[in-house]
Short mmCIF file of C-alpha atoms and ligand atoms in Angstrom, two decimals:
data_model
loop_
_atom_site.label_atom_id
_atom_site.label_comp_id
_atom_site.label_asym_id
_atom_site.label_seq_id
_atom_site.Cartn_x
_atom_site.Cartn_y
_atom_site.Cartn_z
CA MET Z 102 156.08 122.63 28.37
CA SER Z 103 152.94 120.80 29.53
CA PRO Z 104 152.80 119.23 32.95
CA ALA Z 105 153.15 115.72 31.59
CA ALA Z 106 156.29 116.52 29.69
CA GLU Z 107 157.98 117.96 32.84
CA THR Z 108 157.04 114.83 34.75
CA THR Z 109 157.59 111.91 32.40
CA ALA Z 110 161.32 111.60 33.45
CA VAL Z 111 160.46 110.70 37.15
CA LEU Z 112 160.84 107.02 37.90
CA LEU Z 113 161.16 105.33 41.00
CA SER Z 114 164.41 103.33 40.70
CA ALA Z 115 164.46 99.78 42.20
CA ALA Z 116 167.71 98.13 43.69
CA PRO Z 117 169.22 95.55 41.66
CA ASP Z 118 168.01 91.86 42.48
CA ARG Z 119 169.93 90.66 45.16
CA SER Z 120 170.99 87.26 43.99
CA GLU Z 121 171.70 88.53 40.52
CA ALA Z 122 173.92 91.13 41.91
CA ALA Z 123 175.69 88.62 43.94
CA ALA Z 124 176.47 86.49 41.06
CA ARG Z 125 177.70 89.48 39.22
CA ALA Z 126 180.09 90.20 42.06
CA GLU Z 127 181.18 86.72 41.83
CA GLN Z 128 181.73 86.80 38.20
CA ARG Z 129 183.71 90.18 38.50
CA PHE Z 130 186.12 88.36 41.12
CA VAL Z 131 186.62 85.59 38.73
CA GLU Z 132 187.39 88.16 35.80
CA SER Z 133 189.65 90.12 38.01
CA PHE Z 134 191.64 87.57 39.99
CA GLY Z 135 191.48 84.57 37.79
CA TYR Z 136 189.84 81.96 40.20
CA ALA Z 137 186.62 81.55 42.04
CA PRO Z 138 185.99 83.08 45.53
CA ASP Z 139 185.22 81.18 48.66
CA GLY Z 140 181.99 83.32 48.87
CA VAL Z 141 179.94 86.36 48.45
CA TRP Z 142 178.73 88.41 51.50
CA SER Z 143 176.64 91.67 51.33
CA ALA Z 144 175.40 94.35 53.60
CA PRO Z 145 172.61 97.06 53.01
CA GLY Z 146 172.64 100.84 53.07
CA ARG Z 147 169.95 102.36 55.54
CA VAL Z 148 167.31 104.93 55.95
CA ASN Z 149 166.68 106.43 59.43
CA ILE Z 150 163.10 106.76 59.93
CA ILE Z 151 163.29 108.96 62.93
CA GLY Z 152 166.07 109.65 65.80
CA GLU Z 153 168.65 111.83 64.01
CA HIS Z 154 171.83 113.49 65.30
CA VAL Z 155 171.06 111.42 68.68
CA ASP Z 156 173.38 108.37 68.16
CA TYR Z 157 176.46 110.10 69.58
CA GLN Z 158 174.42 111.24 72.63
CA ASP Z 159 173.63 107.74 73.50
CA GLY Z 160 170.01 108.22 72.06
CA LEU Z 161 167.40 106.35 70.46
CA CYS Z 162 166.87 105.69 66.70
CA LEU Z 163 164.62 103.92 64.40
CA PRO Z 164 166.59 102.99 61.21
CA MET Z 165 165.77 100.41 58.52
CA ALA Z 166 167.96 98.49 56.05
CA ILE Z 167 166.98 99.45 52.37
CA SER Z 168 167.22 97.05 49.40
CA HIS Z 169 170.33 98.49 48.03
CA ARG Z 170 173.54 96.55 49.11
CA CYS Z 171 177.31 96.46 49.07
CA PHE Z 172 178.58 92.89 47.91
CA ALA Z 173 182.19 91.55 48.83
CA ALA Z 174 183.06 88.64 46.85
CA ALA Z 175 186.23 87.21 48.73
CA ALA Z 176 188.61 84.33 49.12
CA ARG Z 177 191.34 83.70 51.62
CA THR Z 178 194.95 83.28 50.45
CA PRO Z 179 197.91 81.57 52.01
CA THR Z 180 199.79 84.96 52.23
CA ASN Z 181 199.47 88.16 54.33
CA ARG Z 182 198.61 90.29 51.37
CA LEU Z 183 195.26 92.14 51.49
CA ARG Z 184 194.13 92.64 47.75
CA LEU Z 185 191.15 94.80 47.24
CA ARG Z 186 189.47 95.69 43.85
CA SER Z 187 186.34 96.99 42.99
CA ALA Z 188 183.69 97.14 40.22
CA GLN Z 189 183.11 100.96 40.54
CA ASP Z 190 186.77 102.24 40.57
CA GLU Z 191 190.20 101.53 39.25
CA LEU Z 192 191.81 101.98 42.58
CA VAL Z 193 193.32 98.81 43.66
CA LEU Z 194 194.94 98.02 47.05
CA ASP Z 195 197.76 95.63 47.63
CA ILE Z 196 199.03 95.86 51.29
CA ASP Z 197 200.67 93.58 53.73
CA ALA Z 198 197.88 93.06 56.24
CA ARG Z 199 200.09 92.89 59.38
CA GLU Z 200 201.18 96.52 58.57
CA LEU Z 201 197.68 98.08 58.75
CA THR Z 202 197.77 101.18 60.88
CA PRO Z 203 195.34 104.26 60.75
CA GLY Z 204 196.49 106.53 58.01
CA ALA Z 205 198.30 103.68 56.10
CA VAL Z 206 195.36 103.41 53.56
CA THR Z 207 193.18 106.25 52.01
CA GLY Z 208 189.88 106.43 50.11
CA TRP Z 209 187.33 103.80 50.10
CA PRO Z 210 189.73 100.92 50.77
CA ALA Z 211 190.31 102.27 54.06
CA TYR Z 212 186.75 101.24 54.95
CA VAL Z 213 187.63 97.60 54.32
CA ALA Z 214 191.31 97.32 55.57
CA GLY Z 215 189.93 99.30 58.63
CA VAL Z 216 187.67 96.46 59.39
CA LEU Z 217 190.63 94.05 59.20
CA TRP Z 218 192.53 96.06 61.43
CA ALA Z 219 189.57 96.46 63.91
CA LEU Z 220 189.15 92.69 64.15
CA ASP Z 221 192.68 92.22 65.09
CA PRO Z 222 191.94 91.13 68.60
CA PHE Z 223 189.96 88.04 67.27
CA ILE Z 224 192.63 86.91 64.77
CA SER Z 225 195.03 84.39 66.28
CA GLY Z 226 198.77 85.53 66.04
CA ALA Z 227 199.66 82.37 63.98
CA ALA Z 228 197.06 83.01 61.41
CA THR Z 229 197.86 84.35 57.95
CA ARG Z 230 195.52 87.40 56.98
CA GLY Z 231 196.00 87.18 53.25
CA MET Z 232 192.66 87.77 51.38
CA ASP Z 233 191.52 88.85 47.98
CA ILE Z 234 188.35 90.83 48.03
CA MET Z 235 186.05 92.22 45.01
CA ILE Z 236 183.81 94.95 46.11
CA ASP Z 237 180.69 95.75 44.20
CA GLY Z 238 178.68 98.60 45.93
CA GLN Z 239 175.14 99.11 44.86
CA VAL Z 240 174.13 101.72 47.55
CA PRO Z 241 174.11 105.16 45.91
CA LEU Z 242 177.11 107.17 46.76
CA GLY Z 243 177.03 110.52 48.51
CA ALA Z 244 173.24 110.09 49.08
CA GLY Z 245 173.18 109.73 52.90
CA LEU Z 246 172.03 106.07 52.58
CA SER Z 247 175.36 104.92 54.37
CA SER Z 248 177.38 103.30 51.45
CA SER Z 249 180.40 103.39 53.64
CA ALA Z 250 178.72 101.42 56.61
CA ALA Z 251 177.49 98.93 53.91
CA LEU Z 252 180.96 98.62 52.57
CA GLU Z 253 182.46 98.10 56.09
CA CYS Z 254 179.70 95.66 57.26
CA ALA Z 255 179.98 93.59 53.92
CA ALA Z 256 183.85 93.43 54.44
CA ALA Z 257 183.22 92.37 58.31
CA GLU Z 258 180.94 89.46 57.21
CA ALA Z 259 183.56 88.28 54.60
CA ILE Z 260 186.57 88.62 56.88
CA GLU Z 261 184.75 86.73 59.87
CA ALA Z 262 183.76 83.82 57.44
CA LEU Z 263 187.17 83.64 55.64
CA LEU Z 264 189.19 83.64 59.05
CA SER Z 265 186.46 81.84 61.03
CA LEU Z 266 186.69 84.37 63.85
CA GLY Z 267 183.72 83.23 65.77
CA THR Z 268 182.48 86.97 66.41
CA THR Z 269 179.11 87.94 67.27
CA ARG Z 270 176.88 90.38 64.95
CA LEU Z 271 177.36 93.11 67.71
CA GLU Z 272 180.90 92.56 67.76
CA ARG Z 273 181.10 93.01 63.78
CA VAL Z 274 178.99 96.08 64.34
CA ARG Z 275 181.47 97.41 66.85
CA ALA Z 276 184.56 96.54 64.58
CA ALA Z 277 182.79 98.36 61.65
CA ILE Z 278 182.30 101.34 63.75
CA THR Z 279 185.80 101.49 64.85
CA ALA Z 280 186.98 101.02 61.43
CA GLU Z 281 185.20 104.23 60.50
CA THR Z 282 186.14 106.28 63.53
CA ASP Z 283 189.61 105.06 64.32
CA PHE Z 284 191.02 103.81 60.96
CA ALA Z 285 189.14 106.04 58.22
CA GLY Z 286 189.07 109.04 60.58
CA ALA Z 287 185.29 109.75 60.07
CA SER Z 288 183.76 110.34 63.59
CA THR Z 289 180.31 108.82 63.46
CA GLY Z 290 178.01 107.59 66.04
CA GLY Z 291 176.99 103.96 65.25
CA LEU Z 292 173.69 104.27 63.73
CA ASP Z 293 174.67 103.48 60.34
CA GLN Z 294 176.58 100.05 61.26
CA SER Z 295 173.91 98.99 63.61
CA ALA Z 296 171.22 99.19 61.03
CA SER Z 297 173.35 97.40 58.37
CA VAL Z 298 174.02 94.48 60.32
CA LEU Z 299 170.97 94.26 62.74
CA SER Z 300 168.10 94.83 60.56
CA HIS Z 301 165.50 92.40 59.67
CA GLU Z 302 163.40 92.32 56.51
CA GLY Z 303 159.96 93.84 57.13
CA HIS Z 304 160.98 95.58 60.08
CA ALA Z 305 162.51 98.90 61.26
CA LEU Z 306 165.18 98.42 64.04
CA PHE Z 307 164.50 100.21 67.44
CA LEU Z 308 168.17 101.00 68.53
CA ASP Z 309 169.22 102.04 72.05
CA CYS Z 310 172.61 103.64 71.37
CA ARG Z 311 173.68 103.46 74.80
CA ASP Z 312 174.62 99.81 74.44
CA LEU Z 313 173.68 99.04 70.87
CA SER Z 314 170.58 96.89 71.97
CA THR Z 315 167.94 96.36 69.23
CA ARG Z 316 164.48 95.15 68.87
CA PRO Z 317 162.64 94.45 65.58
CA VAL Z 318 159.66 96.84 64.98
CA PRO Z 319 157.17 95.61 62.47
CA TRP Z 320 157.36 98.09 59.53
CA ASP Z 321 155.60 96.44 56.56
CA LEU Z 322 154.28 99.42 54.78
CA ALA Z 323 153.27 97.60 51.47
CA SER Z 324 150.94 95.41 53.11
CA GLN Z 325 148.98 98.40 54.36
CA GLN Z 326 149.01 100.29 51.12
CA LEU Z 327 151.69 102.71 52.40
CA ALA Z 328 155.35 103.40 51.35
CA LEU Z 329 158.45 105.19 52.31
CA LEU Z 330 159.54 107.37 49.40
CA ILE Z 331 163.30 108.31 49.52
CA THR Z 332 164.36 111.42 47.66
CA ASP Z 333 168.23 111.53 46.92
CA THR Z 334 168.35 115.47 46.42
CA ARG Z 335 171.89 115.04 45.01
CA ALA Z 336 172.87 118.36 46.82
CA GLU Z 337 176.54 118.44 47.32
CA HIS Z 338 178.07 119.89 50.44
CA SER Z 339 181.80 120.23 50.86
CA HIS Z 340 181.74 121.05 54.70
CA VAL Z 341 180.03 117.90 55.84
CA ASP Z 342 182.77 116.65 58.23
CA GLY Z 343 183.41 119.92 59.77
CA GLU Z 344 179.69 120.76 60.39
CA TYR Z 345 179.03 117.21 61.65
CA ALA Z 346 181.90 117.69 64.14
CA ALA Z 347 180.68 121.16 65.33
CA ARG Z 348 177.07 119.63 65.95
CA ARG Z 349 178.59 117.00 68.11
CA ALA Z 350 180.78 119.43 69.77
CA ASP Z 351 177.61 121.68 70.75
CA SER Z 352 175.74 118.68 72.12
CA GLU Z 353 178.89 117.72 74.09
CA ARG Z 354 179.00 120.96 75.47
CA ALA Z 355 175.41 120.99 76.43
CA ALA Z 356 175.69 117.64 78.37
CA ALA Z 357 178.82 119.21 80.14
CA GLN Z 358 176.87 122.08 81.26
CA LEU Z 359 174.05 120.01 82.54
CA GLY Z 360 176.30 117.98 84.47
CA VAL Z 361 175.38 114.63 82.62
CA PRO Z 362 177.62 112.12 80.69
CA THR Z 363 175.36 112.51 77.62
CA LEU Z 364 172.03 114.20 76.91
CA ARG Z 365 170.33 110.65 77.21
CA ASP Z 366 171.09 111.21 80.92
CA ALA Z 367 169.19 114.40 81.35
CA ASP Z 368 165.55 114.15 82.36
CA VAL Z 369 163.71 115.34 79.52
CA ASP Z 370 160.60 115.87 81.59
CA GLN Z 371 162.25 118.91 82.91
CA LEU Z 372 162.80 120.18 79.45
CA GLU Z 373 162.20 123.95 80.05
CA THR Z 374 164.26 123.92 83.20
CA LEU Z 375 167.15 122.05 81.53
CA LEU Z 376 167.24 124.39 78.59
CA GLY Z 377 167.02 127.47 81.17
CA ARG Z 378 170.28 126.50 82.44
CA LEU Z 379 172.15 126.69 79.22
CA GLY Z 380 173.32 130.18 78.92
CA ASP Z 381 174.55 129.96 75.07
CA GLU Z 382 171.53 130.33 72.68
CA VAL Z 383 173.05 128.17 70.07
CA VAL Z 384 173.88 125.29 72.57
CA ARG Z 385 170.30 125.72 73.93
CA ARG Z 386 168.94 125.15 70.34
CA ARG Z 387 171.32 122.06 69.91
CA ALA Z 388 170.24 120.63 73.08
CA ARG Z 389 166.48 121.19 72.53
CA HIS Z 390 166.77 119.12 69.31
CA VAL Z 391 168.45 116.21 70.76
CA LEU Z 392 166.28 116.06 73.87
CA THR Z 393 163.15 116.31 71.79
CA GLU Z 394 164.28 113.98 69.17
CA ILE Z 395 164.83 111.19 71.62
CA ARG Z 396 161.29 111.79 73.10
CA ARG Z 397 159.78 111.78 69.54
CA VAL Z 398 161.47 108.27 69.03
CA GLU Z 399 159.89 107.09 72.20
CA GLN Z 400 156.59 108.42 71.08
CA PHE Z 401 156.82 106.87 67.62
CA ASP Z 402 157.80 103.36 69.18
CA ALA Z 403 155.03 103.85 71.51
CA LEU Z 404 152.43 104.38 68.59
CA LEU Z 405 153.89 101.59 66.75
CA ALA Z 406 153.30 99.29 69.63
CA ALA Z 407 149.98 100.45 70.08
CA GLY Z 408 148.71 99.82 66.50
CA THR Z 409 149.60 99.32 62.83
CA VAL Z 410 151.27 102.07 60.66
CA ARG Z 411 147.92 102.42 58.82
CA GLU Z 412 146.29 103.22 62.02
CA GLN Z 413 148.89 105.56 63.60
CA VAL Z 414 149.71 107.19 60.34
CA GLY Z 415 148.51 110.54 61.13
CA GLU Z 416 150.30 110.80 64.29
CA LEU Z 417 153.43 109.14 63.10
CA GLY Z 418 153.52 111.72 60.05
CA ALA Z 419 153.38 114.59 62.64
CA LEU Z 420 156.16 113.07 64.56
CA LEU Z 421 158.39 113.03 61.24
CA ASN Z 422 157.48 116.45 60.31
CA ALA Z 423 158.28 117.63 63.92
CA SER Z 424 161.70 115.94 63.68
CA HIS Z 425 162.47 117.57 60.25
CA ASP Z 426 161.34 121.00 61.54
CA SER Z 427 163.85 120.60 64.80
CA LEU Z 428 166.67 119.57 62.25
CA ARG Z 429 166.19 122.58 60.35
CA GLU Z 430 165.36 125.21 62.85
CA ASP Z 431 167.40 123.90 66.13
CA TYR Z 432 170.13 121.65 64.74
CA GLU Z 433 170.52 123.34 61.41
CA VAL Z 434 171.77 120.38 59.56
CA THR Z 435 169.52 120.98 56.35
CA VAL Z 436 170.00 122.78 53.06
CA PRO Z 437 167.62 124.11 50.72
CA GLN Z 438 167.19 120.96 48.54
CA LEU Z 439 166.29 119.00 51.84
CA ASP Z 440 163.65 121.57 52.84
CA VAL Z 441 162.09 122.09 49.24
CA ALA Z 442 161.72 118.14 49.08
CA VAL Z 443 160.26 118.00 52.46
CA ASP Z 444 157.88 121.01 51.73
CA ALA Z 445 156.93 119.46 48.32
CA ALA Z 446 156.13 116.11 49.78
CA ARG Z 447 153.88 117.61 52.63
CA ALA Z 448 152.07 119.90 50.14
CA ALA Z 449 151.58 116.88 47.67
CA GLY Z 450 149.75 114.91 50.54
CA ALA Z 451 152.69 112.93 52.19
CA HIS Z 452 151.60 112.03 55.90
CA GLY Z 453 154.86 113.20 56.86
CA ALA Z 454 158.28 114.01 55.65
CA ARG Z 455 161.88 114.67 56.82
CA MET Z 456 165.62 114.72 56.01
CA THR Z 457 167.48 111.45 56.76
CA GLY Z 458 171.08 110.99 57.89
CA GLY Z 459 173.70 113.35 58.64
CA GLY Z 460 171.97 116.21 56.66
CA PHE Z 461 173.97 119.07 54.70
CA GLY Z 462 172.66 117.03 51.47
CA GLY Z 463 171.66 113.54 51.03
CA SER Z 464 168.20 112.15 51.09
CA THR Z 465 164.90 112.83 52.51
CA ILE Z 466 162.00 110.52 53.36
CA ALA Z 467 158.32 110.84 52.85
CA LEU Z 468 155.55 108.45 54.25
CA VAL Z 469 152.76 108.28 51.62
CA GLU Z 470 150.05 106.34 50.36
CA ALA Z 471 151.43 103.68 47.89
CA ASP Z 472 149.38 104.70 45.15
CA GLN Z 473 150.56 108.28 45.65
CA ALA Z 474 154.23 107.70 45.70
CA GLN Z 475 154.66 108.52 42.04
CA ALA Z 476 152.72 111.76 42.39
CA VAL Z 477 154.58 112.90 45.22
CA ALA Z 478 157.88 112.24 43.39
CA GLU Z 479 156.67 114.11 40.58
CA ALA Z 480 155.64 117.08 42.77
CA ILE Z 481 159.16 117.22 44.25
CA ALA Z 482 160.66 117.11 40.89
CA ALA Z 483 158.61 119.80 39.70
CA ALA Z 484 159.50 122.02 42.75
CA PHE Z 485 163.30 121.00 42.10
CA GLY Z 486 162.96 122.18 38.56
CA GLN Z 487 161.45 125.36 39.76
CA HIS Z 488 164.36 126.28 41.99
CA GLY Z 489 166.72 125.44 39.36
CA PHE Z 490 168.17 122.32 41.43
CA ALA Z 491 169.71 119.09 39.90
CA ALA Z 492 167.08 116.57 39.20
CA PRO Z 493 166.47 114.26 42.20
CA GLU Z 494 166.36 110.71 42.36
CA PHE Z 495 163.65 108.44 43.75
CA PHE Z 496 163.68 105.03 45.55
CA LEU Z 497 161.08 103.10 47.54
CA ALA Z 498 162.66 102.16 51.00
CA LEU Z 499 161.72 98.52 51.44
CA PRO Z 500 162.72 97.05 54.73
CA SER Z 501 165.50 94.54 54.24
CA GLU Z 502 167.55 91.91 55.89
CA GLY Z 503 170.88 93.14 57.56
CA ALA Z 504 174.40 91.82 56.48
CA GLY Z 505 174.83 88.25 55.46
CA GLN Z 506 176.34 85.55 53.14
CA ASP Z 507 174.93 85.56 49.54
CA ARG Z 508 176.65 82.57 47.87
C1 GLA X 829 175.58 110.18 59.98
C2 GLA X 829 176.48 109.27 60.94
C3 GLA X 829 175.55 108.66 61.98
C4 GLA X 829 174.53 109.59 62.67
C5 GLA X 829 173.72 110.57 61.70
C6 GLA X 829 172.70 111.46 62.22
O1 GLA X 829 174.75 109.23 59.21
O2 GLA X 829 177.11 108.51 60.31
O3 GLA X 829 176.20 108.08 62.94
O4 GLA X 829 175.03 110.49 63.73
O5 GLA X 829 174.59 111.08 60.69
O6 GLA X 829 171.71 110.78 62.79
#
């Protein structure tokens, strides 16, 4: 096969146009429920540029919202029934909204029902809670791009508006986190929901997970002839939840042994001394990842404060590379597909590349020259072919606006 024939299948996929997708969600609501919704709300997926596996240790992260979104067309009804449908799934939920408890709802509807449950303190006792919601999720599933956070956060926007709750954006972030951890039972650290709600177009989001405070950071790559290439490796892993919980437990063990509430509270200037106090070799490596990763986010942020991405691209790329290497060697959350995608991107001239999200499958990002994005994607696809991996999918990460109303 000629090289050209090998690579013609590689295309950078674009997210659906936002206003067209919102109109489609509205149309689907009408077709399914037989009347017009009160409105359409949406929330984006995310990539994390740097700051991985540190959110549950009160660390620092730098995510951005991507252009793929989850849409919720919704209407309030004068009942207490929560009726949920989706464009992607036959599964339909119809439940008394006053009887929501953890475990009562499973599958993707738990991420919507859980938000209504988590917003309970804001809902007046006299109010009816009935609503009809049509979900149209456009964030690739299982790609590590936070389709579940997009679902929760779109639901939170819709519920806020339908019930006129008067919650702040931060209160909705917290409700979405509570929905995921306490209702759906997936223990995560808050990075995804913060990025989905609080991001701004053209910017990355500096996120301090200690109090979820945020600051937009200019990240307009297109005007600097740069691009962030997402590779969805489509690697499947069956032990994600258990492995995630195990890493989290290791980092908590390290904090406890160092006598600090979280690793964020440890003095990273004393790195070697701190690590020397950790007897267990695995716990020591886990702590080294978290401590050095938080420092890398500080360095990344300082570089962006001192110059443009273009001016700092070499050092920014080096930090991305160091982050991946730490996640591979010390935190051990990569799989062969993630490492091959990163190695191939670097070999093809990326300024830096790393896995993004929780790991054990999912996606990588590569900071590349805009006119090289296609060539880097082709190099990754060719490497996947050589390793016998399923064909990956490619997107450009365009820094997008957080959750909001569409129609
Ligand atoms: C998953 C979790 C996040 C975060 C990342 C790793 O995406 O949902 O809370 O812990 O992994 O950075």
